[in-house]
Short mmCIF file of N, CA, C and O in Angstrom, two decimals:
data_model
loop_
_atom_site.label_atom_id
_atom_site.label_comp_id
_atom_site.label_asym_id
_atom_site.label_seq_id
_atom_site.Cartn_x
_atom_site.Cartn_y
_atom_site.Cartn_z
N MET Z 1193 -77.23 36.57 39.68
CA MET Z 1193 -78.34 37.55 40.29
C MET Z 1193 -79.64 36.49 40.22
O MET Z 1193 -79.95 36.04 39.03
N ASN Z 1194 -80.40 36.62 40.97
CA ASN Z 1194 -81.98 35.87 40.77
C ASN Z 1194 -82.78 36.68 40.16
O ASN Z 1194 -82.49 38.07 39.97
N ASP Z 1195 -83.90 36.37 39.83
CA ASP Z 1195 -84.88 37.19 39.13
C ASP Z 1195 -85.22 38.44 39.97
O ASP Z 1195 -85.34 39.70 39.23
N GLU Z 1196 -85.72 38.65 41.00
CA GLU Z 1196 -85.80 39.50 41.85
C GLU Z 1196 -84.74 40.63 41.95
O GLU Z 1196 -85.00 41.85 41.62
N ALA Z 1197 -83.65 40.31 42.07
CA ALA Z 1197 -82.30 41.35 41.97
C ALA Z 1197 -82.19 41.85 40.71
O ALA Z 1197 -81.93 42.80 40.54
N VAL Z 1198 -82.60 41.18 39.58
CA VAL Z 1198 -82.13 41.52 38.16
C VAL Z 1198 -83.38 42.69 38.02
O VAL Z 1198 -83.33 43.50 37.41
N ALA Z 1199 -84.69 42.21 38.46
CA ALA Z 1199 -85.76 43.37 38.31
C ALA Z 1199 -85.42 44.43 39.20
O ALA Z 1199 -85.67 45.63 38.51
N LEU Z 1200 -84.96 44.38 40.37
CA LEU Z 1200 -84.63 45.52 41.19
C LEU Z 1200 -83.55 46.36 40.44
O LEU Z 1200 -83.54 47.54 40.39
N ALA Z 1201 -82.59 45.69 39.90
CA ALA Z 1201 -81.47 46.57 39.21
C ALA Z 1201 -82.06 47.26 37.90
O ALA Z 1201 -81.44 48.41 37.85
N LYS Z 1202 -82.90 46.63 37.07
CA LYS Z 1202 -83.44 47.29 36.04
C LYS Z 1202 -84.32 48.56 36.64
O LYS Z 1202 -84.08 49.61 35.99
N THR Z 1203 -85.11 48.30 37.72
CA THR Z 1203 -85.82 49.43 38.31
C THR Z 1203 -84.88 50.67 38.65
O THR Z 1203 -85.29 51.69 38.54
N LEU Z 1204 -83.83 50.20 39.25
CA LEU Z 1204 -82.91 51.05 39.61
C LEU Z 1204 -82.12 51.78 38.75
O LEU Z 1204 -82.07 53.03 38.73
N ALA Z 1205 -81.85 51.12 37.54
CA ALA Z 1205 -81.38 52.09 36.32
C ALA Z 1205 -82.14 52.85 35.96
O ALA Z 1205 -81.86 54.14 35.51
N TRP Z 1206 -83.60 52.46 35.71
CA TRP Z 1206 -84.65 53.38 35.29
C TRP Z 1206 -84.66 54.63 36.26
O TRP Z 1206 -84.51 55.78 35.94
N ALA Z 1207 -84.66 54.31 37.56
CA ALA Z 1207 -84.71 55.40 38.46
C ALA Z 1207 -83.62 56.37 38.53
O ALA Z 1207 -83.76 57.65 38.56
N GLY Z 1208 -82.49 55.52 38.50
CA GLY Z 1208 -81.29 56.67 38.18
C GLY Z 1208 -81.31 57.35 36.91
O GLY Z 1208 -80.79 58.50 36.97
N GLY Z 1209 -81.81 56.81 35.74
CA GLY Z 1209 -81.70 57.42 34.70
C GLY Z 1209 -82.69 58.83 34.80
O GLY Z 1209 -82.35 59.80 34.17
N MET Z 1210 -83.99 58.64 35.37
CA MET Z 1210 -84.78 59.44 35.62
C MET Z 1210 -84.13 60.88 36.42
O MET Z 1210 -84.24 62.05 36.14
N VAL Z 1211 -83.33 60.38 37.33
CA VAL Z 1211 -82.67 61.43 38.39
C VAL Z 1211 -81.69 62.11 37.24
O VAL Z 1211 -81.52 63.51 37.47
N LEU Z 1212 -81.00 61.45 36.46
CA LEU Z 1212 -79.72 62.16 35.69
C LEU Z 1212 -80.31 62.86 34.79
O LEU Z 1212 -79.78 64.00 34.28
N GLN Z 1213 -81.44 62.53 34.10
CA GLN Z 1213 -82.11 63.38 33.16
C GLN Z 1213 -83.11 64.45 33.56
O GLN Z 1213 -83.52 65.26 32.77
N SER Z 1214 -83.20 64.54 34.93
CA SER Z 1214 -83.96 65.74 35.39
C SER Z 1214 -83.47 66.93 35.50
O SER Z 1214 -82.27 67.22 35.83
N ASP Z 1215 -84.27 68.04 35.44
CA ASP Z 1215 -83.84 69.21 35.65
C ASP Z 1215 -83.86 69.71 37.00
O ASP Z 1215 -84.40 68.90 38.00
N PRO Z 1216 -83.19 70.82 37.66
CA PRO Z 1216 -83.03 70.93 39.02
C PRO Z 1216 -84.38 71.05 39.69
O PRO Z 1216 -84.67 70.54 40.89
N GLU Z 1217 -85.57 71.53 39.01
CA GLU Z 1217 -86.74 71.62 39.65
C GLU Z 1217 -87.27 70.15 39.88
O GLU Z 1217 -87.93 69.79 40.99
N ASP Z 1218 -87.26 69.26 38.91
CA ASP Z 1218 -87.61 67.80 39.05
C ASP Z 1218 -86.86 67.08 40.10
O ASP Z 1218 -87.33 66.39 40.78
N ARG Z 1219 -85.58 67.44 40.13
CA ARG Z 1219 -84.65 66.80 41.03
C ARG Z 1219 -85.02 67.16 42.50
O ARG Z 1219 -85.20 66.23 43.50
N GLN Z 1220 -85.52 68.37 42.64
CA GLN Z 1220 -86.18 68.86 43.83
C GLN Z 1220 -87.19 68.06 44.28
O GLN Z 1220 -87.37 67.66 45.40
N LEU Z 1221 -88.10 67.94 43.50
CA LEU Z 1221 -89.28 66.90 43.55
C LEU Z 1221 -89.09 65.66 43.91
O LEU Z 1221 -89.78 65.06 44.92
N ILE Z 1222 -88.16 64.99 43.30
CA ILE Z 1222 -87.74 63.69 43.60
C ILE Z 1222 -87.30 63.64 45.09
O ILE Z 1222 -87.65 62.54 45.87
N ALA Z 1223 -86.26 64.65 45.34
CA ALA Z 1223 -85.78 64.50 46.68
C ALA Z 1223 -86.96 64.67 47.94
O ALA Z 1223 -86.76 64.10 48.78
N LEU Z 1224 -87.75 65.70 47.70
CA LEU Z 1224 -88.91 65.81 48.66
C LEU Z 1224 -89.62 64.58 48.89
O LEU Z 1224 -90.04 64.11 49.86
N ALA Z 1225 -90.03 63.90 47.74
CA ALA Z 1225 -90.74 62.73 47.82
C ALA Z 1225 -89.83 61.74 48.55
O ALA Z 1225 -90.25 60.88 49.32
N TYR Z 1226 -88.59 61.47 48.01
CA TYR Z 1226 -87.63 60.67 48.92
C TYR Z 1226 -87.76 60.72 50.33
O TYR Z 1226 -87.79 59.64 51.07
N TRP Z 1227 -87.56 61.99 50.74
CA TRP Z 1227 -87.60 62.28 52.28
C TRP Z 1227 -88.98 61.90 52.79
O TRP Z 1227 -88.94 61.66 53.95
N GLU Z 1228 -89.91 62.26 52.05
CA GLU Z 1228 -91.32 62.08 52.72
C GLU Z 1228 -91.51 60.51 52.67
O GLU Z 1228 -91.98 59.93 53.75
N ALA Z 1229 -91.14 59.70 51.67
CA ALA Z 1229 -91.04 58.32 51.80
C ALA Z 1229 -90.21 57.80 52.84
O ALA Z 1229 -90.80 56.74 53.66
N LYS Z 1230 -89.24 58.32 53.11
CA LYS Z 1230 -88.06 57.76 54.33
C LYS Z 1230 -88.98 58.00 55.70
O LYS Z 1230 -88.75 57.21 56.37
N THR Z 1231 -89.33 59.10 55.82
CA THR Z 1231 -90.11 59.43 56.92
C THR Z 1231 -91.30 58.35 57.24
O THR Z 1231 -91.41 57.91 58.31
N LEU Z 1232 -92.11 58.24 56.13
CA LEU Z 1232 -93.23 57.34 56.23
C LEU Z 1232 -92.87 56.00 56.55
O LEU Z 1232 -93.32 55.22 57.52
N VAL Z 1233 -91.74 55.32 55.83
CA VAL Z 1233 -91.21 53.92 56.08
C VAL Z 1233 -90.93 53.82 57.46
O VAL Z 1233 -91.08 52.80 57.98
N ALA Z 1234 -90.34 54.89 57.99
CA ALA Z 1234 -89.68 54.62 59.34
C ALA Z 1234 -90.95 54.35 60.45
O ALA Z 1234 -90.63 53.92 61.38
N SER Z 1235 -92.12 54.87 59.94
CA SER Z 1235 -93.31 54.78 60.97
C SER Z 1235 -94.03 53.32 60.71
O SER Z 1235 -94.75 53.15 61.64
N ILE Z 1236 -93.59 52.59 59.82
CA ILE Z 1236 -94.29 51.38 59.40
C ILE Z 1236 -93.22 50.29 60.12
O ILE Z 1236 -92.07 50.18 59.70
N PRO Z 1237 -93.84 49.55 60.87
CA PRO Z 1237 -93.03 48.49 61.53
C PRO Z 1237 -92.79 47.16 60.60
O PRO Z 1237 -93.57 46.98 59.51
N LYS Z 1238 -91.59 46.82 60.80
CA LYS Z 1238 -91.05 45.62 59.77
C LYS Z 1238 -91.96 44.54 60.33
O LYS Z 1238 -92.35 44.28 61.57
N ASP Z 1239 -92.33 43.44 59.43
CA ASP Z 1239 -93.16 42.10 59.86
C ASP Z 1239 -92.11 41.14 60.15
O ASP Z 1239 -91.51 40.40 59.22
N ASN Z 1240 -91.67 41.00 61.27
CA ASN Z 1240 -90.53 40.08 61.94
C ASN Z 1240 -89.32 40.18 61.06
O ASN Z 1240 -88.72 39.18 60.67
N GLY Z 1241 -88.98 41.48 60.96
CA GLY Z 1241 -87.60 41.78 60.35
C GLY Z 1241 -87.82 42.09 58.54
O GLY Z 1241 -86.82 42.39 58.10
N ASP Z 1242 -88.86 41.64 58.20
CA ASP Z 1242 -89.25 41.90 56.61
C ASP Z 1242 -89.87 43.25 56.55
O ASP Z 1242 -90.69 43.65 57.19
N ALA Z 1243 -89.15 43.72 55.53
CA ALA Z 1243 -89.50 45.33 55.21
C ALA Z 1243 -90.63 45.13 54.01
O ALA Z 1243 -91.05 46.12 53.71
N ARG Z 1244 -91.27 44.13 54.02
CA ARG Z 1244 -92.28 44.09 52.67
C ARG Z 1244 -93.48 45.06 52.88
O ARG Z 1244 -93.88 45.69 52.12
N PRO Z 1245 -94.08 45.28 54.35
CA PRO Z 1245 -94.99 46.27 54.41
C PRO Z 1245 -94.63 47.74 54.04
O PRO Z 1245 -95.29 48.47 53.37
N ARG Z 1246 -93.44 47.99 54.00
CA ARG Z 1246 -92.84 49.43 53.92
C ARG Z 1246 -92.64 49.34 52.31
O ARG Z 1246 -92.90 50.55 51.81
N ILE Z 1247 -92.15 48.29 51.84
CA ILE Z 1247 -91.83 48.29 50.43
C ILE Z 1247 -93.21 48.47 49.51
O ILE Z 1247 -93.11 49.20 48.50
N VAL Z 1248 -94.06 47.62 49.92
CA VAL Z 1248 -95.50 47.53 49.33
C VAL Z 1248 -96.09 49.21 49.31
O VAL Z 1248 -96.54 49.66 48.18
N THR Z 1249 -95.73 49.61 50.41
CA THR Z 1249 -96.31 51.24 50.68
C THR Z 1249 -95.83 52.06 49.65
O THR Z 1249 -96.47 52.85 49.04
N CYS Z 1250 -94.40 51.86 49.48
CA CYS Z 1250 -93.88 52.59 48.82
C CYS Z 1250 -94.20 52.44 47.13
O CYS Z 1250 -94.21 53.35 46.40
N PHE Z 1251 -94.20 51.28 46.96
CA PHE Z 1251 -94.70 50.97 45.50
C PHE Z 1251 -96.21 51.54 45.13
O PHE Z 1251 -96.42 52.06 44.03
N GLU Z 1252 -97.03 51.29 46.02
CA GLU Z 1252 -98.22 51.84 45.85
C GLU Z 1252 -98.41 53.22 45.72
O GLU Z 1252 -98.93 53.89 44.73
N ARG Z 1253 -97.49 53.96 46.45
CA ARG Z 1253 -97.54 55.68 46.52
C ARG Z 1253 -96.96 55.90 45.26
O ARG Z 1253 -97.39 56.86 44.31
N SER Z 1254 -95.90 55.17 44.73
CA SER Z 1254 -95.10 55.61 43.57
C SER Z 1254 -96.03 55.26 42.35
O SER Z 1254 -96.08 56.21 41.45
N ASP Z 1255 -96.87 54.13 42.43
CA ASP Z 1255 -97.77 53.65 41.46
C ASP Z 1255 -98.97 55.05 41.13
O ASP Z 1255 -99.20 55.41 40.08
N THR Z 1256 -99.11 55.62 42.30
CA THR Z 1256 -100.15 56.58 42.34
C THR Z 1256 -99.61 57.99 41.71
O THR Z 1256 -100.33 58.47 40.80
N TYR Z 1257 -98.44 58.16 41.86
CA TYR Z 1257 -97.57 59.53 41.27
C TYR Z 1257 -97.53 59.22 39.85
O TYR Z 1257 -97.75 60.05 39.04
N ARG Z 1258 -97.00 57.80 39.54
CA ARG Z 1258 -96.67 57.58 37.97
C ARG Z 1258 -97.91 57.92 37.27
O ARG Z 1258 -97.83 58.35 36.16
N ALA Z 1259 -99.08 57.22 37.87
CA ALA Z 1259 -100.46 57.50 37.06
C ALA Z 1259 -100.69 58.87 36.88
O ALA Z 1259 -101.42 59.14 35.76
N ALA Z 1260 -100.46 59.75 37.75
CA ALA Z 1260 -100.42 61.23 37.46
C ALA Z 1260 -99.34 61.80 36.90
O ALA Z 1260 -99.26 63.06 36.50
N ASP Z 1261 -98.52 60.92 36.30
CA ASP Z 1261 -97.39 61.61 35.45
C ASP Z 1261 -96.41 62.48 36.23
O ASP Z 1261 -95.94 63.39 35.78
N ASP Z 1262 -96.23 62.11 37.54
CA ASP Z 1262 -95.61 63.02 38.43
C ASP Z 1262 -94.09 62.46 38.75
O ASP Z 1262 -94.01 61.25 39.23
N ILE Z 1263 -93.16 63.18 38.48
CA ILE Z 1263 -91.71 62.62 38.71
C ILE Z 1263 -91.63 62.31 40.22
O ILE Z 1263 -90.73 61.58 40.30
N ALA Z 1264 -92.35 62.71 40.94
CA ALA Z 1264 -92.11 62.19 42.55
C ALA Z 1264 -92.16 60.68 42.59
O ALA Z 1264 -91.61 60.18 43.70
N CYS Z 1265 -92.73 60.00 41.70
CA CYS Z 1265 -92.80 58.61 41.64
C CYS Z 1265 -91.38 57.99 42.15
O CYS Z 1265 -91.24 56.98 42.52
N VAL Z 1266 -90.34 58.56 41.48
CA VAL Z 1266 -88.95 58.24 41.47
C VAL Z 1266 -88.61 58.06 43.00
O VAL Z 1266 -87.74 57.15 43.24
N GLY Z 1267 -88.84 59.13 43.78
CA GLY Z 1267 -88.29 59.39 44.91
C GLY Z 1267 -88.93 57.97 45.94
O GLY Z 1267 -88.39 57.54 46.84
N TRP Z 1268 -90.30 57.81 45.47
CA TRP Z 1268 -90.84 56.58 46.41
C TRP Z 1268 -90.20 55.27 45.96
O TRP Z 1268 -90.07 54.28 46.75
N ILE Z 1269 -89.81 55.24 44.61
CA ILE Z 1269 -89.32 53.81 44.13
C ILE Z 1269 -87.72 53.46 44.71
O ILE Z 1269 -87.45 52.61 45.09
N LEU Z 1270 -87.05 54.76 44.87
CA LEU Z 1270 -85.78 54.61 45.39
C LEU Z 1270 -85.64 54.21 46.84
O LEU Z 1270 -85.15 53.44 47.21
N ILE Z 1271 -86.84 54.73 47.77
CA ILE Z 1271 -86.86 54.13 49.07
C ILE Z 1271 -87.28 52.78 48.96
O ILE Z 1271 -86.87 51.85 49.85
N ALA Z 1272 -88.26 52.27 48.08
CA ALA Z 1272 -88.50 50.85 48.14
C ALA Z 1272 -87.58 50.01 47.97
O ALA Z 1272 -87.22 49.00 48.40
N ILE Z 1273 -86.55 50.27 46.71
CA ILE Z 1273 -85.41 49.64 46.49
C ILE Z 1273 -84.52 49.55 47.73
O ILE Z 1273 -84.03 48.47 48.11
N GLN Z 1274 -84.26 50.85 48.35
CA GLN Z 1274 -83.22 50.69 49.38
C GLN Z 1274 -83.82 49.85 50.51
O GLN Z 1274 -82.99 49.27 51.00
N GLU Z 1275 -85.22 49.93 50.72
CA GLU Z 1275 -85.59 49.09 51.85
C GLU Z 1275 -85.27 47.53 51.46
O GLU Z 1275 -84.96 46.76 52.57
N ARG Z 1276 -85.55 47.26 50.25
CA ARG Z 1276 -85.26 45.70 49.97
C ARG Z 1276 -83.76 45.30 50.09
O ARG Z 1276 -83.28 44.34 50.54
N VAL Z 1277 -82.89 46.48 49.83
CA VAL Z 1277 -81.61 45.98 49.52
C VAL Z 1277 -81.06 46.16 50.91
O VAL Z 1277 -80.06 45.28 51.27
N ASN Z 1278 -81.59 46.73 52.07
CA ASN Z 1278 -81.14 46.98 53.19
C ASN Z 1278 -81.32 45.53 53.97
O ASN Z 1278 -80.99 45.37 55.14
N GLU Z 1279 -82.36 44.66 53.29
CA GLU Z 1279 -82.51 43.55 54.27
C GLU Z 1279 -81.38 42.76 54.04
O GLU Z 1279 -81.22 41.54 54.77
N ARG Z 1280 -80.50 42.87 53.04
CA ARG Z 1280 -79.04 42.18 52.97
C ARG Z 1280 -79.45 40.50 52.71
O ARG Z 1280 -78.50 39.77 52.99
N ASN Z 1281 -80.28 40.42 51.79
CA ASN Z 1281 -80.41 38.83 51.57
C ASN Z 1281 -80.43 38.72 50.06
O ASN Z 1281 -81.11 37.52 49.66
N LEU Z 1282 -80.35 39.76 49.29
CA LEU Z 1282 -80.39 39.39 47.74
C LEU Z 1282 -78.88 39.19 47.41
O LEU Z 1282 -77.87 39.57 47.91
N PRO Z 1283 -78.80 38.17 46.20
CA PRO Z 1283 -77.46 38.32 45.44
C PRO Z 1283 -76.76 39.61 45.22
O PRO Z 1283 -77.58 40.49 44.83
N ASP Z 1284 -75.66 39.92 45.44
CA ASP Z 1284 -75.02 41.08 44.97
C ASP Z 1284 -75.83 42.52 45.82
O ASP Z 1284 -75.72 43.60 45.12
N TRP Z 1285 -76.15 42.43 46.89
CA TRP Z 1285 -76.93 43.36 47.47
C TRP Z 1285 -76.04 44.63 47.72
O TRP Z 1285 -76.52 45.94 47.79
N ARG Z 1286 -74.79 44.31 48.15
CA ARG Z 1286 -73.79 45.38 48.30
C ARG Z 1286 -73.66 46.38 47.11
O ARG Z 1286 -73.72 47.40 47.22
N LYS Z 1287 -73.57 45.70 45.76
CA LYS Z 1287 -73.27 46.47 44.75
C LYS Z 1287 -74.65 47.09 44.18
O LYS Z 1287 -74.84 48.36 43.88
N LEU Z 1288 -75.95 46.71 44.65
CA LEU Z 1288 -77.18 47.33 44.64
C LEU Z 1288 -77.08 48.65 45.56
O LEU Z 1288 -77.62 49.62 45.10
N ARG Z 1289 -76.71 48.40 46.75
CA ARG Z 1289 -76.73 49.47 47.79
C ARG Z 1289 -75.98 50.52 47.28
O ARG Z 1289 -76.26 51.81 47.35
N LYS Z 1290 -74.80 50.21 46.67
CA LYS Z 1290 -73.71 51.39 46.23
C LYS Z 1290 -74.52 52.30 45.12
O LYS Z 1290 -74.16 53.40 45.26
N VAL Z 1291 -75.09 51.50 44.39
CA VAL Z 1291 -75.78 52.32 43.33
C VAL Z 1291 -76.91 52.99 43.83
O VAL Z 1291 -76.99 54.13 43.25
N VAL Z 1292 -77.62 52.43 44.69
CA VAL Z 1292 -78.73 53.43 45.36
C VAL Z 1292 -78.11 54.51 46.14
O VAL Z 1292 -78.68 55.65 45.87
N ASP Z 1293 -77.19 54.48 46.89
CA ASP Z 1293 -76.40 55.35 47.48
C ASP Z 1293 -75.90 56.62 46.68
O ASP Z 1293 -76.33 57.73 46.79
N GLN Z 1294 -75.42 56.28 45.49
CA GLN Z 1294 -74.77 57.13 44.44
C GLN Z 1294 -75.88 57.77 43.93
O GLN Z 1294 -75.76 59.06 43.68
N THR Z 1295 -77.28 57.08 43.59
CA THR Z 1295 -78.31 57.79 42.90
C THR Z 1295 -78.67 58.85 44.04
O THR Z 1295 -78.84 59.97 43.55
N VAL Z 1296 -78.98 58.54 45.29
CA VAL Z 1296 -79.48 59.15 46.34
C VAL Z 1296 -78.58 60.54 46.45
O VAL Z 1296 -79.02 61.85 46.70
N LYS Z 1297 -77.17 60.37 46.38
CA LYS Z 1297 -76.33 61.49 46.25
C LYS Z 1297 -76.51 62.81 45.17
O LYS Z 1297 -76.11 63.88 45.32
N LEU Z 1298 -77.05 62.19 44.25
CA LEU Z 1298 -77.40 63.05 42.97
C LEU Z 1298 -78.55 64.18 43.25
O LEU Z 1298 -78.79 64.96 42.79
N LEU Z 1299 -79.31 63.64 44.43
CA LEU Z 1299 -80.53 64.69 44.88
C LEU Z 1299 -80.07 65.85 45.80
O LEU Z 1299 -79.27 65.75 46.61
N PRO Z 1300 -80.65 67.00 45.67
CA PRO Z 1300 -80.42 67.98 46.42
C PRO Z 1300 -80.54 67.50 47.82
O PRO Z 1300 -81.72 66.86 48.04
N HIS Z 1301 -79.70 67.96 48.67
CA HIS Z 1301 -79.92 67.71 50.20
C HIS Z 1301 -81.21 68.36 50.60
O HIS Z 1301 -81.26 69.42 50.50
N HIS Z 1302 -82.02 67.66 51.28
CA HIS Z 1302 -83.24 68.12 52.07
C HIS Z 1302 -83.23 67.67 53.42
O HIS Z 1302 -83.27 66.44 53.65
N ASP Z 1303 -83.18 68.75 54.53
CA ASP Z 1303 -83.36 68.40 55.77
C ASP Z 1303 -84.80 68.20 56.16
O ASP Z 1303 -85.41 69.28 56.05
N PRO Z 1304 -85.45 67.36 56.49
CA PRO Z 1304 -86.62 66.93 56.71
C PRO Z 1304 -87.06 67.64 58.06
O PRO Z 1304 -88.27 67.67 58.25
N THR Z 1305 -86.20 68.23 58.72
CA THR Z 1305 -86.56 68.90 60.05
C THR Z 1305 -86.94 70.23 59.78
O THR Z 1305 -87.59 70.96 60.66
N VAL Z 1306 -86.58 70.77 58.64
CA VAL Z 1306 -86.83 72.20 58.32
C VAL Z 1306 -88.15 72.21 57.30
O VAL Z 1306 -88.05 71.69 56.28
N HIS Z 1307 -88.95 73.16 57.67
CA HIS Z 1307 -90.23 73.21 56.76
C HIS Z 1307 -90.41 74.43 56.14
O HIS Z 1307 -90.27 75.33 56.45
#
């Protein structure tokens, strides 16, 4: 793994730990942030196939939530990692994607079309 993949794996391990340690109320907040982030990144165009604009936006939002000690930061981090992994150009990206998918499955399902 290169340095970026290692850093992503560590961040993903942290995010997964936060999800696992969260009570149902906090998991719901993470899930809502995840779906909000997913909706937002879908509206941000890729830069010649590069998801960097989407990833940067998610990390900025996550930093804002983290500064306020808000667990929603985890949902934004998960989308940022998911966007990067989905570029499919990291060593072991398949393994990272599997961990992201398993972490997301721990979140309560939220249908973004229902308000």
